[in-house]
Amino acid sequence: MRFATFDDGTLDGRLHLVSRDHRHALDASAIAPSLLAALQAWEAAEPALRELAAALDAGRAAGAQAFDPARCLAPLPRAPQWLDASAFLNHGRLMERAFNTPPIPDFDTIPVMYQGASDDLLAAHADVPLPSEADGIDFEGEFGVVVGPVPMAATPAEALAAVRLVVQINDWSLRALGPREMKTGFGFLQAKPSTAFAPLAVTPDELGDAWSDGRVRLNLHVALNGERFGEPNGREMNFGFGELVAHAARTRRLAAGTIVGSGTVSNEHRAAGSACLAERRVIEMLDLGAARTPFMKFGDRVRMQARHPDGRDGPFGAIDQRVVRFERHAQGAR
């Protein structure tokens, strides 16, 4: 199943199903008003949602409308919790060099994870207002999962079984603010503004063979201002999502709707390119002696879309966002 959330003026939006060819959408709010509500009542809602999705794909669903991804909010405009890992060792090691920090103890055996803000998750086609170019504006292409209830001390197998949906993420970062916050020992706050999501959240079966061992084996194509930036594949995660979710649940329960991210998708082979500016800048420092690629300026645009290795589009749709200057009078409350 492929879920989208349309803006209906409520905090959680209105739940829609989207056809496999991404041409049509169907209001599913009679089954569950929002995606969060569906996740909270998954055992009861899933059979009816699957039946409706089958009718939509077969062209038998009354009320289907043309699907416009620009109408979508984030699949979950707000979530009970947003946790982001750094599960690609290549990226993590490069970031240690970037920030001149000592190696993280047990980095290859114990997942690294922080808790981000989950109250204001961004739509895939929304402009991203930020206060200053001097903050080092960066994108980070990731994959993630959304879980049902996860008990404390769940095993990786139990945690993986709790995965309900897979998502594609742009975890915006402000690199100039990160080093100080990391040194405090309290983790990120200002360095991590609101996170953006591709229009569709999908059940793992929609990925076919690309969902294996708790990993999304798709290429994440990233373009900056229309120019190719990279297409690293999600298969090189050191920890699968079962391990990441189990790590998050070691000492506490996770509520239905919790999102867990992979961290920046990164491949050891340089030809794959990168999914964030900071990684490319570190590579330039290592190879050329200095970083040459600047961080983003107001008006810059980043596009991300997962694709199969054979070139077929993945199931999430595209993130396509422009960075703009924050204007206080334009700020809305949610």
Coordinates of C-alpha atoms in Angstrom, one line a residue:
M1 CA 0.0 0.0 0.0
R2 CA 1.0 3.6 -0.7
F3 CA -0.2 6.3 1.6
A4 CA -0.3 10.0 1.2
T5 CA -1.6 12.8 3.5
F6 CA -3.6 15.7 2.1
D7 CA -4.0 19.0 3.9
D8 CA -7.5 19.4 5.3
G9 CA -6.7 22.0 7.9
T10 CA -6.1 19.5 10.7
L11 CA -2.9 18.8 12.4
D12 CA -2.6 15.3 11.0
G13 CA -4.1 15.8 7.6
R14 CA -6.5 13.4 5.7
L15 CA -5.4 9.9 4.8
H16 CA -5.4 8.9 1.1
L17 CA -4.3 5.7 -0.8
V18 CA -2.3 6.1 -4.0
S19 CA -2.3 3.7 -6.9
R20 CA 0.8 1.7 -7.8
D21 CA 1.3 3.8 -10.9
H22 CA 1.0 7.0 -8.9
R23 CA -1.7 8.3 -11.2
H24 CA -4.7 8.2 -8.8
A25 CA -5.5 8.9 -5.1
L26 CA -8.4 7.8 -3.1
D27 CA -9.7 9.2 0.2
A28 CA -9.4 6.5 2.8
S29 CA -10.5 8.6 5.8
A30 CA -13.6 6.6 6.3
I31 CA -11.3 3.7 7.5
A32 CA -8.9 5.9 9.4
P33 CA -9.0 9.8 9.4
S34 CA -5.2 10.1 9.2
L35 CA -2.1 7.9 8.8
L36 CA -1.3 8.3 12.4
A37 CA -4.8 7.0 13.3
A38 CA -4.3 4.1 10.9
L39 CA -1.0 3.1 12.6
Q40 CA -2.5 3.3 16.0
A41 CA -5.3 0.9 15.0
W42 CA -3.3 -1.1 12.4
E43 CA -4.7 -4.6 13.1
A44 CA -8.3 -3.4 12.6
A45 CA -7.5 -0.9 9.7
E46 CA -5.0 -2.8 7.6
P47 CA -7.4 -5.4 6.0
A48 CA -9.9 -2.7 4.9
L49 CA -7.1 -0.5 3.6
R50 CA -5.6 -3.3 1.6
E51 CA -9.0 -4.1 0.1
L52 CA -9.5 -0.5 -0.9
A53 CA -6.0 -0.3 -2.3
A54 CA -6.6 -3.4 -4.4
A55 CA -9.8 -1.8 -5.8
L56 CA -7.9 1.4 -6.6
D57 CA -5.2 -0.5 -8.5
A58 CA -7.8 -2.4 -10.4
G59 CA -9.7 0.8 -11.4
R60 CA -12.8 -0.2 -9.4
A61 CA -12.7 2.5 -6.7
A62 CA -15.4 5.1 -6.8
G63 CA -14.2 8.6 -6.1
A64 CA -10.6 8.2 -7.3
Q65 CA -9.0 11.4 -8.4
A66 CA -5.8 12.4 -10.2
F67 CA -2.9 12.3 -7.8
D68 CA -0.8 15.5 -7.4
P69 CA 2.2 15.1 -5.1
A70 CA 2.3 18.9 -4.7
R71 CA -0.9 18.6 -2.6
C72 CA 0.7 16.3 -0.1
L73 CA 1.9 17.1 3.4
A74 CA 4.5 14.8 4.9
P75 CA 2.9 11.4 5.3
L76 CA 3.0 12.0 9.0
P77 CA 2.9 15.8 9.5
R78 CA 3.7 15.2 13.1
A79 CA 4.8 11.9 14.8
P80 CA 5.0 10.6 18.4
Q81 CA 8.8 10.4 18.0
W82 CA 11.5 11.0 15.3
L83 CA 14.8 9.2 15.9
D84 CA 17.7 9.3 13.5
A85 CA 20.7 7.0 13.3
S86 CA 24.0 7.1 11.6
A87 CA 24.0 3.6 10.2
F88 CA 26.3 4.1 7.2
L89 CA 29.9 3.7 8.6
N90 CA 31.4 5.4 5.6
H91 CA 29.5 8.6 6.2
G92 CA 30.2 8.5 10.0
R93 CA 33.9 8.1 9.5
L94 CA 34.0 10.9 7.0
M95 CA 32.0 13.2 9.4
E96 CA 34.5 12.5 12.2
R97 CA 37.2 13.9 9.9
A98 CA 34.9 16.8 9.0
F99 CA 34.4 17.9 12.6
N100 CA 37.8 16.8 13.8
T101 CA 36.2 14.7 16.5
P102 CA 37.7 11.6 18.1
P103 CA 36.3 8.2 16.8
I104 CA 33.0 7.3 18.4
P105 CA 33.6 4.3 20.7
D106 CA 32.0 1.0 19.4
F107 CA 30.7 2.9 16.3
D108 CA 30.6 -0.3 14.3
T109 CA 28.9 -2.4 17.0
I110 CA 26.5 -0.1 18.8
P111 CA 24.2 2.2 16.7
V112 CA 24.5 6.0 17.0
M113 CA 21.2 7.8 17.3
Y114 CA 19.7 11.1 18.3
Q115 CA 16.1 12.3 19.0
G116 CA 15.0 15.0 16.6
A117 CA 11.9 17.2 16.6
S118 CA 8.8 15.5 15.4
D119 CA 6.1 18.2 15.8
D120 CA 6.6 19.9 12.4
L121 CA 7.6 17.5 9.6
L122 CA 7.9 19.1 6.2
A123 CA 6.1 18.3 2.9
A124 CA 8.2 17.1 -0.1
H125 CA 7.5 20.2 -2.2
A126 CA 7.4 22.8 0.5
D127 CA 9.9 25.7 0.5
V128 CA 12.3 25.4 3.5
P129 CA 12.6 28.7 5.4
L130 CA 15.9 29.1 7.4
P131 CA 17.3 32.1 9.2
S132 CA 20.8 32.4 7.9
E133 CA 23.1 31.2 5.1
A134 CA 26.0 31.4 7.6
D135 CA 24.6 28.4 9.5
G136 CA 25.9 26.1 6.8
I137 CA 22.7 24.8 5.2
D138 CA 22.9 21.2 4.1
F139 CA 20.6 18.4 2.9
E140 CA 20.8 14.8 4.0
G141 CA 19.2 12.0 1.9
E142 CA 18.0 9.1 4.0
F143 CA 15.6 6.2 4.2
G144 CA 13.5 5.5 7.3
V145 CA 10.8 3.3 8.7
V146 CA 7.6 3.9 10.7
V147 CA 6.7 1.3 13.3
G148 CA 3.8 0.1 15.2
P149 CA 4.0 -0.4 19.0
V150 CA 7.4 -1.8 20.0
P151 CA 7.9 -3.2 23.5
M152 CA 10.8 -2.4 25.6
A153 CA 13.8 -4.7 25.1
A154 CA 12.4 -6.0 21.8
T155 CA 14.8 -8.2 19.8
P156 CA 15.9 -7.1 16.3
A157 CA 13.6 -9.7 14.8
E158 CA 10.7 -8.4 16.9
A159 CA 11.6 -4.8 16.0
L160 CA 11.7 -5.6 12.3
A161 CA 8.3 -7.3 12.5
A162 CA 6.9 -4.0 13.9
V163 CA 7.9 -2.0 10.8
R164 CA 4.7 -0.9 9.1
L165 CA 5.9 1.6 6.6
V166 CA 9.1 2.7 4.7
V167 CA 9.8 6.4 3.9
Q168 CA 12.3 8.6 2.1
I169 CA 13.7 11.5 4.1
N170 CA 15.6 14.8 3.7
D171 CA 17.1 15.5 7.1
W172 CA 18.0 19.1 6.9
S173 CA 21.1 20.1 8.8
L174 CA 22.9 23.4 9.7
R175 CA 26.5 22.4 9.8
A176 CA 28.0 25.5 11.4
L177 CA 25.9 24.9 14.5
G178 CA 26.6 21.1 14.8
P179 CA 30.1 21.1 16.3
R180 CA 29.3 23.1 19.4
E181 CA 26.1 21.2 20.1
M182 CA 28.0 17.8 19.8
K183 CA 30.6 19.0 22.2
T184 CA 28.0 19.8 24.9
G185 CA 27.1 16.1 25.1
F186 CA 23.4 16.9 24.9
G187 CA 23.0 16.3 21.2
F188 CA 21.5 18.3 18.3
L189 CA 18.9 21.0 18.7
Q190 CA 19.4 24.1 16.6
A191 CA 21.6 22.2 14.1
K192 CA 18.6 20.1 13.1
P193 CA 15.7 22.1 11.7
S194 CA 12.4 20.4 10.6
T195 CA 12.8 17.2 8.6
A196 CA 11.2 16.6 5.2
F197 CA 9.6 13.5 3.7
A198 CA 8.8 12.2 0.2
P199 CA 5.1 12.3 -0.6
L200 CA 4.4 8.6 -0.1
A201 CA 4.9 6.2 2.8
V202 CA 4.7 2.6 1.7
T203 CA 4.3 -0.8 3.2
P204 CA 7.5 -2.9 2.9
D205 CA 6.0 -5.3 0.3
E206 CA 5.9 -2.4 -2.2
L207 CA 9.7 -2.5 -2.4
G208 CA 9.8 -6.2 -3.5
D209 CA 13.3 -7.5 -3.5
A210 CA 14.6 -4.0 -2.6
W211 CA 13.5 -4.6 1.0
S212 CA 15.9 -7.2 2.4
D213 CA 17.5 -7.7 5.8
G214 CA 15.9 -4.5 7.1
R215 CA 17.6 -2.4 4.4
V216 CA 16.3 -0.4 1.4
R217 CA 18.3 -1.6 -1.5
L218 CA 17.5 1.4 -3.8
N219 CA 19.7 4.1 -5.2
L220 CA 18.9 7.5 -3.8
H221 CA 19.3 10.0 -6.7
V222 CA 20.2 13.5 -5.5
A223 CA 20.4 16.6 -7.7
L224 CA 21.5 20.1 -6.5
N225 CA 20.2 22.9 -8.7
G226 CA 19.5 20.4 -11.5
E227 CA 23.0 18.9 -11.5
R228 CA 23.7 15.3 -10.5
F229 CA 25.1 15.1 -7.0
G230 CA 25.0 11.3 -6.3
E231 CA 23.0 8.1 -6.2
P232 CA 24.3 6.0 -3.2
N233 CA 22.5 2.8 -2.5
G234 CA 20.9 2.0 0.8
R235 CA 22.3 -1.6 0.9
E236 CA 25.5 -0.5 2.8
M237 CA 23.8 0.1 6.1
N238 CA 26.0 -1.4 8.9
F239 CA 22.9 -1.9 11.0
G240 CA 19.5 -2.9 9.5
F241 CA 16.3 -1.3 10.6
G242 CA 15.6 -4.2 12.9
E243 CA 18.7 -3.4 14.8
L244 CA 18.1 0.3 14.8
V245 CA 14.6 0.0 16.2
A246 CA 15.7 -2.5 18.8
H247 CA 18.4 -0.1 19.9
A248 CA 15.9 2.7 20.3
A249 CA 13.6 0.4 22.3
R250 CA 16.3 -1.1 24.6
T251 CA 15.1 0.9 27.7
R252 CA 11.6 2.2 26.6
R253 CA 8.6 1.4 24.6
L254 CA 8.1 3.0 21.2
A255 CA 4.6 4.3 20.3
A256 CA 2.9 3.5 17.0
G257 CA 4.0 6.1 14.5
T258 CA 7.5 6.5 15.7
I259 CA 9.9 7.2 12.8
V260 CA 13.5 5.8 12.7
G261 CA 15.9 7.1 10.1
S262 CA 18.9 5.4 8.6
G263 CA 21.2 8.5 8.6
T264 CA 22.7 9.8 5.4
V265 CA 22.9 7.2 2.7
S266 CA 26.6 6.7 1.9
N267 CA 28.7 4.2 -0.1
E268 CA 32.3 3.5 0.2
H269 CA 32.8 3.6 -3.6
R270 CA 33.4 7.3 -4.5
A271 CA 31.7 6.9 -7.9
A272 CA 28.3 6.7 -6.2
G273 CA 28.6 10.4 -5.2
S274 CA 27.1 11.7 -2.0
A275 CA 23.7 12.4 -0.4
C276 CA 24.8 15.5 1.6
L277 CA 27.1 18.5 1.0
A278 CA 29.2 17.8 4.1
E279 CA 30.3 14.5 2.9
R280 CA 31.4 15.8 -0.5
R281 CA 33.3 18.7 1.2
V282 CA 35.2 16.2 3.4
I283 CA 36.1 14.1 0.3
E284 CA 37.3 17.3 -1.4
M285 CA 39.4 18.1 1.7
L286 CA 41.0 14.7 1.6
D287 CA 41.5 14.5 -2.2
L288 CA 42.1 18.2 -3.1
G289 CA 43.4 19.7 0.2
A290 CA 40.4 22.0 0.6
A291 CA 36.6 22.0 0.4
R292 CA 35.3 23.5 -2.8
T293 CA 31.6 22.9 -2.8
P294 CA 29.7 25.6 -0.8
F295 CA 26.8 25.0 1.5
M296 CA 23.4 26.0 0.2
K297 CA 22.3 29.6 -0.5
F298 CA 18.8 31.0 -0.5
G299 CA 17.1 30.0 -3.8
D300 CA 19.1 26.7 -4.1
R301 CA 17.0 23.6 -4.8
V302 CA 17.6 20.0 -4.0
R303 CA 15.8 17.0 -5.5
M304 CA 15.9 13.4 -4.2
Q305 CA 14.2 10.3 -5.6
A306 CA 14.8 6.7 -4.9
R307 CA 15.2 4.5 -7.9
H308 CA 15.8 0.8 -8.6
P309 CA 19.3 -0.1 -9.9
D310 CA 17.7 -0.7 -13.3
G311 CA 16.4 2.9 -13.4
R312 CA 12.8 2.3 -12.4
D313 CA 11.4 4.9 -10.0
G314 CA 11.1 3.8 -6.5
P315 CA 7.7 4.0 -4.7
F316 CA 8.1 7.1 -2.6
G317 CA 7.9 9.9 -5.1
A318 CA 10.3 12.8 -5.1
I319 CA 11.5 15.4 -2.6
D320 CA 11.9 18.7 -4.4
Q321 CA 12.6 21.6 -2.2
R322 CA 14.0 25.2 -2.3
V323 CA 15.8 26.9 0.5
V324 CA 14.4 30.4 1.3
R325 CA 15.1 33.1 3.8
F326 CA 12.9 32.9 6.9
E327 CA 10.5 35.8 7.2
R328 CA 9.0 36.3 10.6
H329 CA 5.7 37.7 9.3
A330 CA 5.2 34.6 7.1
Q331 CA 5.6 32.1 10.0
G332 CA 2.4 30.1 10.6
A333 CA 1.5 28.3 13.8
R334 CA 0.5 24.6 13.9

